[in-house]
PDB file of C-alpha atoms and ligand atoms in Angstrom:
ATOM      1  CA  MET A   1    -139.080 -55.531  13.750  1.00  0.00           C
ATOM      2  CA  THR A   2    -136.663 -53.186  15.594  1.00  0.00           C
ATOM      3  CA  SER A   3    -136.543 -50.047  17.552  1.00  0.00           C
ATOM      4  CA  PRO A   4    -133.828 -47.480  17.988  1.00  0.00           C
ATOM      5  CA  ASP A   5    -133.897 -48.328  21.698  1.00  0.00           C
ATOM      6  CA  TRP A   6    -134.250 -52.056  22.107  1.00  0.00           C
ATOM      7  CA  GLN A   7    -132.671 -54.874  20.277  1.00  0.00           C
ATOM      8  CA  LEU A   8    -134.399 -58.151  19.138  1.00  0.00           C
ATOM      9  CA  VAL A   9    -132.283 -61.270  18.440  1.00  0.00           C
ATOM     10  CA  ASP A  10    -133.634 -63.996  16.481  1.00  0.00           C
ATOM     11  CA  GLY A  11    -132.166 -67.425  17.548  1.00  0.00           C
ATOM     12  CA  ALA A  12    -132.612 -68.970  14.040  1.00  0.00           C
ATOM     13  CA  ALA A  13    -130.226 -66.251  12.615  1.00  0.00           C
ATOM     14  CA  LEU A  14    -127.626 -66.419  15.288  1.00  0.00           C
ATOM     15  CA  GLY A  15    -124.490 -68.403  14.637  1.00  0.00           C
ATOM     16  CA  ASP A  16    -122.434 -69.980  17.426  1.00  0.00           C
ATOM     17  CA  PRO A  17    -122.884 -67.587  20.427  1.00  0.00           C
ATOM     18  CA  ALA A  18    -119.978 -69.112  22.477  1.00  0.00           C
ATOM     19  CA  ALA A  19    -117.546 -66.568  21.347  1.00  0.00           C
ATOM     20  CA  ALA A  20    -119.846 -63.797  22.526  1.00  0.00           C
ATOM     21  CA  LEU A  21    -120.022 -65.308  26.272  1.00  0.00           C
ATOM     22  CA  SER A  22    -117.446 -64.312  28.854  1.00  0.00           C
ATOM     23  CA  PRO A  23    -115.822 -67.301  30.593  1.00  0.00           C
ATOM     24  CA  ASP A  24    -118.411 -66.756  33.691  1.00  0.00           C
ATOM     25  CA  GLU A  25    -121.220 -66.781  31.307  1.00  0.00           C
ATOM     26  CA  ARG A  26    -120.062 -69.875  29.514  1.00  0.00           C
ATOM     27  CA  ALA A  27    -119.881 -71.555  32.846  1.00  0.00           C
ATOM     28  CA  ALA A  28    -123.356 -70.257  33.764  1.00  0.00           C
ATOM     29  CA  ALA A  29    -124.849 -71.599  30.624  1.00  0.00           C
ATOM     30  CA  ALA A  30    -123.251 -75.034  30.908  1.00  0.00           C
ATOM     31  CA  ALA A  31    -124.705 -75.425  34.437  1.00  0.00           C
ATOM     32  CA  PHE A  32    -128.439 -75.274  33.217  1.00  0.00           C
ATOM     33  CA  ALA A  33    -129.819 -78.869  33.202  1.00  0.00           C
ATOM     34  CA  ALA A  34    -132.508 -78.075  30.564  1.00  0.00           C
ATOM     35  CA  ASP A  35    -131.581 -77.256  26.924  1.00  0.00           C
ATOM     36  CA  LYS A  36    -134.369 -75.020  26.339  1.00  0.00           C
ATOM     37  CA  ARG A  37    -133.692 -73.022  29.507  1.00  0.00           C
ATOM     38  CA  ARG A  38    -129.988 -72.817  28.394  1.00  0.00           C
ATOM     39  CA  HIS A  39    -131.002 -71.820  24.892  1.00  0.00           C
ATOM     40  CA  ASP A  40    -133.329 -68.988  26.214  1.00  0.00           C
ATOM     41  CA  TRP A  41    -130.909 -67.823  28.619  1.00  0.00           C
ATOM     42  CA  VAL A  42    -128.094 -67.560  26.030  1.00  0.00           C
ATOM     43  CA  LEU A  43    -130.466 -65.757  23.634  1.00  0.00           C
ATOM     44  CA  GLY A  44    -131.463 -63.310  26.276  1.00  0.00           C
ATOM     45  CA  ARG A  45    -127.692 -62.577  27.081  1.00  0.00           C
ATOM     46  CA  MET A  46    -127.066 -61.975  23.250  1.00  0.00           C
ATOM     47  CA  ALA A  47    -129.980 -59.339  23.292  1.00  0.00           C
ATOM     48  CA  ALA A  48    -128.725 -57.804  26.525  1.00  0.00           C
ATOM     49  CA  LYS A  49    -125.285 -57.456  25.132  1.00  0.00           C
ATOM     50  CA  ALA A  50    -126.479 -56.091  21.772  1.00  0.00           C
ATOM     51  CA  ALA A  51    -128.581 -53.550  23.759  1.00  0.00           C
ATOM     52  CA  VAL A  52    -125.825 -52.406  25.991  1.00  0.00           C
ATOM     53  CA  ARG A  53    -123.512 -51.950  22.925  1.00  0.00           C
ATOM     54  CA  ALA A  54    -126.371 -49.912  21.139  1.00  0.00           C
ATOM     55  CA  LEU A  55    -126.550 -47.710  24.279  1.00  0.00           C
ATOM     56  CA  LEU A  56    -122.916 -47.002  24.146  1.00  0.00           C
ATOM     57  CA  GLN A  57    -123.099 -46.405  20.378  1.00  0.00           C
ATOM     58  CA  ARG A  58    -125.940 -43.920  20.872  1.00  0.00           C
ATOM     59  CA  GLU A  59    -123.710 -42.066  23.369  1.00  0.00           C
ATOM     60  CA  GLY A  60    -120.872 -42.010  20.827  1.00  0.00           C
ATOM     61  CA  ARG A  61    -118.627 -44.372  22.835  1.00  0.00           C
ATOM     62  CA  PRO A  62    -116.637 -47.362  21.463  1.00  0.00           C
ATOM     63  CA  ALA A  63    -118.555 -50.515  22.079  1.00  0.00           C
ATOM     64  CA  PRO A  64    -116.609 -53.288  23.611  1.00  0.00           C
ATOM     65  CA  PRO A  65    -116.754 -56.894  22.034  1.00  0.00           C
ATOM     66  CA  PRO A  66    -119.875 -58.814  23.177  1.00  0.00           C
ATOM     67  CA  ALA A  67    -117.799 -61.087  25.516  1.00  0.00           C
ATOM     68  CA  ASP A  68    -116.518 -58.122  27.385  1.00  0.00           C
ATOM     69  CA  VAL A  69    -120.130 -56.929  28.121  1.00  0.00           C
ATOM     70  CA  VAL A  70    -120.949 -59.393  31.042  1.00  0.00           C
ATOM     71  CA  ILE A  71    -124.404 -59.834  32.149  1.00  0.00           C
ATOM     72  CA  GLU A  72    -124.754 -61.273  35.606  1.00  0.00           C
ATOM     73  CA  ALA A  73    -127.919 -62.039  37.700  1.00  0.00           C
ATOM     74  CA  SER A  74    -129.127 -60.478  40.996  1.00  0.00           C
ATOM     75  CA  PRO A  75    -130.390 -62.782  43.617  1.00  0.00           C
ATOM     76  CA  THR A  76    -133.993 -62.067  42.391  1.00  0.00           C
ATOM     77  CA  GLY A  77    -133.109 -63.051  38.722  1.00  0.00           C
ATOM     78  CA  ALA A  78    -132.906 -59.505  37.457  1.00  0.00           C
ATOM     79  CA  PRO A  79    -129.993 -59.064  35.019  1.00  0.00           C
ATOM     80  CA  CYS A  80    -127.039 -56.852  35.970  1.00  0.00           C
ATOM     81  CA  VAL A  81    -124.363 -55.256  33.825  1.00  0.00           C
ATOM     82  CA  ARG A  82    -120.880 -55.629  35.012  1.00  0.00           C
ATOM     83  CA  PRO A  83    -119.760 -52.089  35.141  1.00  0.00           C
ATOM     84  CA  LEU A  84    -117.982 -51.042  31.831  1.00  0.00           C
ATOM     85  CA  ASP A  85    -117.030 -47.318  32.586  1.00  0.00           C
ATOM     86  CA  ASP A  86    -117.344 -44.562  35.389  1.00  0.00           C
ATOM     87  CA  GLY A  87    -120.587 -43.229  33.996  1.00  0.00           C
ATOM     88  CA  ASP A  88    -124.044 -43.764  35.453  1.00  0.00           C
ATOM     89  CA  PRO A  89    -124.771 -47.395  36.076  1.00  0.00           C
ATOM     90  CA  ILE A  90    -126.017 -49.312  32.982  1.00  0.00           C
ATOM     91  CA  VAL A  91    -129.070 -51.366  33.621  1.00  0.00           C
ATOM     92  CA  VAL A  92    -130.597 -53.849  31.097  1.00  0.00           C
ATOM     93  CA  SER A  93    -133.875 -55.670  30.844  1.00  0.00           C
ATOM     94  CA  ILE A  94    -134.403 -59.052  29.156  1.00  0.00           C
ATOM     95  CA  SER A  95    -137.179 -61.050  27.557  1.00  0.00           C
ATOM     96  CA  HIS A  96    -137.000 -64.266  25.615  1.00  0.00           C
ATOM     97  CA  GLY A  97    -139.320 -67.058  24.280  1.00  0.00           C
ATOM     98  CA  HIS A  98    -140.472 -68.502  20.973  1.00  0.00           C
ATOM     99  CA  GLY A  99    -136.982 -68.553  19.568  1.00  0.00           C
ATOM    100  CA  LEU A 100    -136.483 -64.815  20.115  1.00  0.00           C
ATOM    101  CA  ALA A 101    -135.053 -62.466  22.819  1.00  0.00           C
ATOM    102  CA  ALA A 102    -135.415 -58.687  23.336  1.00  0.00           C
ATOM    103  CA  GLY A 103    -132.922 -56.472  25.363  1.00  0.00           C
ATOM    104  CA  TRP A 104    -133.108 -52.813  26.289  1.00  0.00           C
ATOM    105  CA  ALA A 105    -130.389 -50.878  28.244  1.00  0.00           C
ATOM    106  CA  LEU A 106    -130.474 -47.448  29.735  1.00  0.00           C
ATOM    107  CA  ARG A 107    -128.290 -45.404  32.215  1.00  0.00           C
ATOM    108  CA  ALA A 108    -130.087 -45.537  35.468  1.00  0.00           C
ATOM    109  CA  GLY A 109    -130.417 -42.583  37.914  1.00  0.00           C
ATOM    110  CA  PRO A 110    -131.903 -38.997  38.081  1.00  0.00           C
ATOM    111  CA  ARG A 111    -130.553 -38.211  34.577  1.00  0.00           C
ATOM    112  CA  GLY A 112    -131.853 -41.478  33.058  1.00  0.00           C
ATOM    113  CA  GLY A 113    -134.146 -44.336  34.111  1.00  0.00           C
ATOM    114  CA  LEU A 114    -134.822 -48.061  34.446  1.00  0.00           C
ATOM    115  CA  PRO A 115    -135.677 -50.094  31.417  1.00  0.00           C
ATOM    116  CA  GLY A 116    -138.229 -52.938  31.266  1.00  0.00           C
ATOM    117  CA  ILE A 117    -139.006 -55.038  28.256  1.00  0.00           C
ATOM    118  CA  ASP A 118    -141.283 -57.917  27.394  1.00  0.00           C
ATOM    119  CA  LEU A 119    -142.189 -59.957  24.309  1.00  0.00           C
ATOM    120  CA  GLU A 120    -145.250 -62.165  23.983  1.00  0.00           C
ATOM    121  CA  ARG A 121    -147.025 -64.151  21.220  1.00  0.00           C
ATOM    122  CA  ILE A 122    -150.536 -63.042  20.828  1.00  0.00           C
ATOM    123  CA  ARG A 123    -152.344 -66.278  21.257  1.00  0.00           C
ATOM    124  CA  PRO A 124    -155.737 -67.419  22.680  1.00  0.00           C
ATOM    125  CA  ARG A 125    -155.809 -66.618  26.288  1.00  0.00           C
ATOM    126  CA  LYS A 126    -158.061 -68.722  28.718  1.00  0.00           C
ATOM    127  CA  GLU A 127    -160.534 -66.209  30.365  1.00  0.00           C
ATOM    128  CA  GLY A 128    -159.911 -67.880  33.669  1.00  0.00           C
ATOM    129  CA  THR A 129    -156.204 -66.692  33.438  1.00  0.00           C
ATOM    130  CA  LEU A 130    -157.065 -63.023  33.154  1.00  0.00           C
ATOM    131  CA  ARG A 131    -157.587 -62.652  36.851  1.00  0.00           C
ATOM    132  CA  PHE A 132    -153.774 -63.343  37.456  1.00  0.00           C
ATOM    133  CA  TYR A 133    -152.624 -60.096  35.950  1.00  0.00           C
ATOM    134  CA  LEU A 134    -155.648 -57.721  35.148  1.00  0.00           C
ATOM    135  CA  THR A 135    -157.577 -55.921  37.619  1.00  0.00           C
ATOM    136  CA  PRO A 136    -161.509 -56.148  37.549  1.00  0.00           C
ATOM    137  CA  GLU A 137    -161.690 -52.910  35.565  1.00  0.00           C
ATOM    138  CA  GLU A 138    -159.033 -53.988  33.070  1.00  0.00           C
ATOM    139  CA  ARG A 139    -160.844 -57.464  32.710  1.00  0.00           C
ATOM    140  CA  HIS A 140    -163.975 -55.697  32.082  1.00  0.00           C
ATOM    141  CA  GLY A 141    -162.544 -53.903  28.904  1.00  0.00           C
ATOM    142  CA  VAL A 142    -161.048 -56.953  27.741  1.00  0.00           C
ATOM    143  CA  LEU A 143    -164.193 -59.164  28.047  1.00  0.00           C
ATOM    144  CA  ALA A 144    -166.178 -56.561  26.207  1.00  0.00           C
ATOM    145  CA  LEU A 145    -164.393 -57.598  23.031  1.00  0.00           C
ATOM    146  CA  PRO A 146    -165.070 -60.446  20.793  1.00  0.00           C
ATOM    147  CA  ALA A 147    -163.396 -63.793  21.796  1.00  0.00           C
ATOM    148  CA  GLY A 148    -161.232 -65.827  19.313  1.00  0.00           C
ATOM    149  CA  SER A 149    -161.375 -69.491  19.106  1.00  0.00           C
ATOM    150  CA  ASP A 150    -159.428 -72.359  20.635  1.00  0.00           C
ATOM    151  CA  ASP A 151    -156.610 -71.863  18.131  1.00  0.00           C
ATOM    152  CA  GLN A 152    -157.196 -68.515  16.713  1.00  0.00           C
ATOM    153  CA  ALA A 153    -156.653 -65.206  18.861  1.00  0.00           C
ATOM    154  CA  GLY A 154    -159.405 -62.669  18.775  1.00  0.00           C
ATOM    155  CA  PRO A 155    -159.545 -59.093  19.755  1.00  0.00           C
ATOM    156  CA  ARG A 156    -160.036 -59.963  23.379  1.00  0.00           C
ATOM    157  CA  ASP A 157    -156.769 -61.964  23.228  1.00  0.00           C
ATOM    158  CA  ASP A 158    -154.945 -59.339  21.524  1.00  0.00           C
ATOM    159  CA  LEU A 159    -155.821 -56.641  24.069  1.00  0.00           C
ATOM    160  CA  ALA A 160    -155.103 -59.115  26.992  1.00  0.00           C
ATOM    161  CA  VAL A 161    -151.675 -59.850  25.623  1.00  0.00           C
ATOM    162  CA  ARG A 162    -150.832 -56.289  25.089  1.00  0.00           C
ATOM    163  CA  LEU A 163    -151.773 -55.301  28.705  1.00  0.00           C
ATOM    164  CA  TRP A 164    -149.906 -58.393  29.897  1.00  0.00           C
ATOM    165  CA  ALA A 165    -146.681 -57.518  28.081  1.00  0.00           C
ATOM    166  CA  LEU A 166    -146.837 -53.928  29.257  1.00  0.00           C
ATOM    167  CA  LYS A 167    -147.220 -55.124  32.800  1.00  0.00           C
ATOM    168  CA  GLU A 168    -144.337 -57.583  32.702  1.00  0.00           C
ATOM    169  CA  ALA A 169    -142.147 -54.853  31.236  1.00  0.00           C
ATOM    170  CA  ALA A 170    -143.372 -52.471  33.863  1.00  0.00           C
ATOM    171  CA  PHE A 171    -142.679 -55.121  36.670  1.00  0.00           C
ATOM    172  CA  LYS A 172    -139.222 -55.802  35.256  1.00  0.00           C
ATOM    173  CA  ALA A 173    -138.311 -52.118  35.189  1.00  0.00           C
ATOM    174  CA  LEU A 174    -138.654 -51.959  38.938  1.00  0.00           C
ATOM    175  CA  ARG A 175    -136.591 -55.180  39.483  1.00  0.00           C
ATOM    176  CA  PRO A 176    -138.770 -56.180  42.500  1.00  0.00           C
ATOM    177  CA  PRO A 177    -137.913 -58.782  45.038  1.00  0.00           C
ATOM    178  CA  ARG A 178    -140.225 -61.620  45.382  1.00  0.00           C
ATOM    179  CA  GLY A 179    -143.730 -60.899  46.788  1.00  0.00           C
ATOM    180  CA  MET A 180    -144.846 -58.309  44.293  1.00  0.00           C
ATOM    181  CA  GLY A 181    -146.954 -58.920  41.324  1.00  0.00           C
ATOM    182  CA  LEU A 182    -148.556 -57.575  38.096  1.00  0.00           C
ATOM    183  CA  LEU A 183    -151.759 -56.698  39.764  1.00  0.00           C
ATOM    184  CA  ASP A 184    -150.041 -53.738  41.278  1.00  0.00           C
ATOM    185  CA  VAL A 185    -149.303 -52.509  37.503  1.00  0.00           C
ATOM    186  CA  ARG A 186    -152.245 -50.608  35.976  1.00  0.00           C
ATOM    187  CA  ALA A 187    -152.163 -50.399  32.127  1.00  0.00           C
ATOM    188  CA  ALA A 188    -154.063 -49.020  29.249  1.00  0.00           C
ATOM    189  CA  VAL A 189    -153.102 -49.104  25.545  1.00  0.00           C
ATOM    190  CA  ASP A 190    -154.270 -47.459  22.339  1.00  0.00           C
ATOM    191  CA  GLU A 191    -154.167 -49.108  18.867  1.00  0.00           C
ATOM    192  CA  VAL A 192    -151.138 -47.494  17.625  1.00  0.00           C
ATOM    193  CA  GLY A 193    -148.330 -48.209  20.001  1.00  0.00           C
ATOM    194  CA  GLY A 194    -149.088 -45.626  22.844  1.00  0.00           C
ATOM    195  CA  ALA A 195    -149.735 -46.937  26.488  1.00  0.00           C
ATOM    196  CA  GLN A 196    -150.145 -45.566  29.966  1.00  0.00           C
ATOM    197  CA  VAL A 197    -148.751 -47.498  32.884  1.00  0.00           C
ATOM    198  CA  SER A 198    -148.880 -46.633  36.658  1.00  0.00           C
ATOM    199  CA  TYR A 199    -148.128 -48.645  39.840  1.00  0.00           C
ATOM    200  CA  ALA A 200    -150.137 -49.152  42.886  1.00  0.00           C
ATOM    201  CA  GLY A 201    -149.561 -50.876  46.255  1.00  0.00           C
ATOM    202  CA  ARG A 202    -146.033 -52.157  46.860  1.00  0.00           C
ATOM    203  CA  LEU A 203    -144.801 -51.544  43.312  1.00  0.00           C
ATOM    204  CA  LEU A 204    -145.704 -47.840  43.807  1.00  0.00           C
ATOM    205  CA  GLU A 205    -143.906 -47.851  47.236  1.00  0.00           C
ATOM    206  CA  ARG A 206    -140.821 -49.304  45.299  1.00  0.00           C
ATOM    207  CA  ALA A 207    -140.959 -46.938  42.472  1.00  0.00           C
ATOM    208  CA  GLN A 208    -141.095 -44.038  44.808  1.00  0.00           C
ATOM    209  CA  ALA A 209    -138.314 -45.514  46.764  1.00  0.00           C
ATOM    210  CA  LEU A 210    -136.187 -45.705  43.558  1.00  0.00           C
ATOM    211  CA  GLY A 211    -136.780 -42.072  42.686  1.00  0.00           C
ATOM    212  CA  ALA A 212    -139.248 -42.513  39.844  1.00  0.00           C
ATOM    213  CA  ARG A 213    -140.501 -39.138  38.361  1.00  0.00           C
ATOM    214  CA  ASP A 214    -142.601 -40.500  35.487  1.00  0.00           C
ATOM    215  CA  VAL A 215    -143.382 -43.716  33.659  1.00  0.00           C
ATOM    216  CA  ARG A 216    -143.123 -43.854  29.743  1.00  0.00           C
ATOM    217  CA  ALA A 217    -144.630 -46.946  28.036  1.00  0.00           C
ATOM    218  CA  ARG A 218    -144.909 -48.121  24.456  1.00  0.00           C
ATOM    219  CA  TRP A 219    -145.866 -51.141  22.656  1.00  0.00           C
ATOM    220  CA  THR A 220    -145.458 -52.620  18.898  1.00  0.00           C
ATOM    221  CA  ARG A 221    -146.793 -55.673  17.152  1.00  0.00           C
ATOM    222  CA  GLN A 222    -145.649 -57.303  14.113  1.00  0.00           C
ATOM    223  CA  GLY A 223    -147.705 -60.460  13.128  1.00  0.00           C
ATOM    224  CA  ASP A 224    -148.578 -62.269  16.249  1.00  0.00           C
ATOM    225  CA  LEU A 225    -145.497 -60.925  18.082  1.00  0.00           C
ATOM    226  CA  CYS A 226    -146.017 -58.018  20.632  1.00  0.00           C
ATOM    227  CA  VAL A 227    -143.142 -56.251  22.261  1.00  0.00           C
ATOM    228  CA  ALA A 228    -143.847 -53.741  25.205  1.00  0.00           C
ATOM    229  CA  TRP A 229    -141.296 -51.449  26.846  1.00  0.00           C
ATOM    230  CA  VAL A 230    -141.487 -49.251  29.867  1.00  0.00           C
ATOM    231  CA  GLU A 231    -139.092 -46.651  31.301  1.00  0.00           C
ATOM    232  CA  VAL A 232    -139.266 -45.680  34.838  1.00  0.00           C
ATOM    233  CA  VAL A 233    -137.715 -42.127  34.399  1.00  0.00           C
ATOM    234  CA  GLY A 234    -135.352 -40.905  36.986  1.00  0.00           C
ATOM    235  CA  ALA A 235    -135.228 -44.124  38.899  1.00  0.00           C
ATOM    236  CA  SER A 236    -131.996 -45.747  40.064  1.00  0.00           C
ATOM    237  CA  ALA A 237    -131.279 -49.503  40.462  1.00  0.00           C
ATOM    238  CA  VAL A 238    -130.493 -50.718  43.977  1.00  0.00           C
TER     239      VAL A 238
HETATM  240  C1  COA B 301    -139.839 -62.558  36.355  1.00  0.00           C
HETATM  241  C2  COA B 301    -140.786 -62.365  35.285  1.00  0.00           C
HETATM  242  C3  COA B 301    -141.082 -60.934  35.199  1.00  0.00           C
HETATM  243  C4  COA B 301    -140.429 -62.961  34.021  1.00  0.00           C
HETATM  244  O1  COA B 301    -141.128 -62.664  32.835  1.00  0.00           O
HETATM  245  P1  COA B 301    -141.599 -63.752  31.809  1.00  0.00           P
HETATM  246  O2  COA B 301    -142.512 -63.116  30.793  1.00  0.00           O
HETATM  247  O3  COA B 301    -141.857 -64.931  32.600  1.00  0.00           O
HETATM  248  O4  COA B 301    -140.195 -64.117  31.082  1.00  0.00           O
HETATM  249  P2  COA B 301    -139.357 -63.250  30.167  1.00  0.00           P
HETATM  250  O5  COA B 301    -138.473 -64.106  29.225  1.00  0.00           O
HETATM  251  O6  COA B 301    -140.063 -62.191  29.570  1.00  0.00           O
HETATM  252  O7  COA B 301    -138.385 -62.603  31.154  1.00  0.00           O
HETATM  253  C5  COA B 301    -137.354 -63.438  31.702  1.00  0.00           C
HETATM  254  C6  COA B 301    -136.172 -62.436  32.173  1.00  0.00           C
HETATM  255  O8  COA B 301    -136.608 -61.705  33.103  1.00  0.00           O
HETATM  256  C7  COA B 301    -135.534 -61.242  34.010  1.00  0.00           C
HETATM  257  N1  COA B 301    -136.032 -61.141  35.278  1.00  0.00           N
HETATM  258  C8  COA B 301    -136.255 -62.166  36.056  1.00  0.00           C
HETATM  259  N2  COA B 301    -136.634 -61.691  37.381  1.00  0.00           N
HETATM  260  C9  COA B 301    -136.530 -60.390  37.229  1.00  0.00           C
HETATM  261  C10 COA B 301    -136.874 -59.306  38.207  1.00  0.00           C
HETATM  262  N3  COA B 301    -137.301 -59.574  39.412  1.00  0.00           N
HETATM  263  N4  COA B 301    -136.829 -58.093  37.816  1.00  0.00           N
HETATM  264  C11 COA B 301    -136.373 -57.747  36.474  1.00  0.00           C
HETATM  265  N5  COA B 301    -136.105 -58.757  35.613  1.00  0.00           N
HETATM  266  C12 COA B 301    -136.179 -60.038  36.012  1.00  0.00           C
HETATM  267  C13 COA B 301    -134.462 -62.202  33.832  1.00  0.00           C
HETATM  268  O9  COA B 301    -133.439 -61.498  32.885  1.00  0.00           O
HETATM  269  C14 COA B 301    -135.049 -63.150  32.858  1.00  0.00           C
HETATM  270  O10 COA B 301    -134.190 -63.983  32.084  1.00  0.00           O
HETATM  271  P3  COA B 301    -132.892 -64.811  32.522  1.00  0.00           P
HETATM  272  O11 COA B 301    -133.356 -65.479  33.736  1.00  0.00           O
HETATM  273  O12 COA B 301    -132.588 -65.598  31.256  1.00  0.00           O
HETATM  274  O13 COA B 301    -131.786 -63.804  32.726  1.00  0.00           O
HETATM  275  C15 COA B 301    -142.223 -63.117  35.708  1.00  0.00           C
HETATM  276  O14 COA B 301    -141.972 -64.478  35.608  1.00  0.00           O
HETATM  277  C16 COA B 301    -142.855 -62.627  36.919  1.00  0.00           C
HETATM  278  O15 COA B 301    -142.409 -62.954  38.025  1.00  0.00           O
HETATM  279  N6  COA B 301    -143.819 -61.881  36.870  1.00  0.00           N
HETATM  280  C17 COA B 301    -144.612 -61.296  37.791  1.00  0.00           C
HETATM  281  C18 COA B 301    -145.291 -62.068  38.712  1.00  0.00           C
HETATM  282  C19 COA B 301    -146.884 -62.163  38.633  1.00  0.00           C
HETATM  283  O16 COA B 301    -147.614 -61.256  39.016  1.00  0.00           O
HETATM  284  N7  COA B 301    -147.407 -63.129  37.811  1.00  0.00           N
HETATM  285  C20 COA B 301    -148.757 -63.056  37.580  1.00  0.00           C
HETATM  286  C21 COA B 301    -148.978 -64.219  36.779  1.00  0.00           C
HETATM  287  S1  COA B 301    -148.864 -63.902  34.977  1.00  0.00           S
END
């Protein structure tokens, strides 16, 4: 599973990542108390570095070694790329879990946009959790589909997870401070990778403040893995 835009990293196929981390990143990794969190964080950094290097290669520029592509964290937890050149700022988005990580990098600003990416496993979703990320109208469409069983996802779960992944990706693209949520993302998907995403409420205000001109969204599925990616076109990072 791959895309010309974003990069997927499989932890099982990764060698020793230490050489790909900068000294600051190695120190940050060592500071995590929980092994799982450290593993996910490192995997996310690997995907982010791969995504930044892929962006530079798409631009026809030499990609620095992974350890020189340094991914820091903003106070809200959003990843930040330490500047590598004098071009428009490079912004990256990260998702990790299930032994995998996805990263996507774009040049931000009026000539580019902000990336958001999310990966999720398609698994049975309890009906009671839908209200945390789906509007009543979106829930209506999801609940009209056949449910799965306790251990087997059905069409209802499949749609719910696609919408969820799109909303997480759209949320991350705006890099919001705390206090904003997925219910201010509206999403609709087709069956072949197309999607429509828009913002409401405080996320809409944020998108407008960042200079958003358009929102482009796509998703893909391989087996029970779903990846969604959203570009907020024309927006700048703050
Ligand atoms: C922050 C959030 C988007 C992370 O998504 P997730 O699916 O839990 O986890 P993922 O692995 O996909 O993404 C984690 C990465 O998101 C990035 N991230 C964290 N906060 C971010 C923010 N404010 N903006 C952009 N990216 C952010 C980080 O890179 C993080 O990885 P890292 O800490 O290792 O660097 C999510 O927890 C969240 O807050 N969602 C919105 C809140 C909401 O409405 N929740 C409803 C209940 S489902």
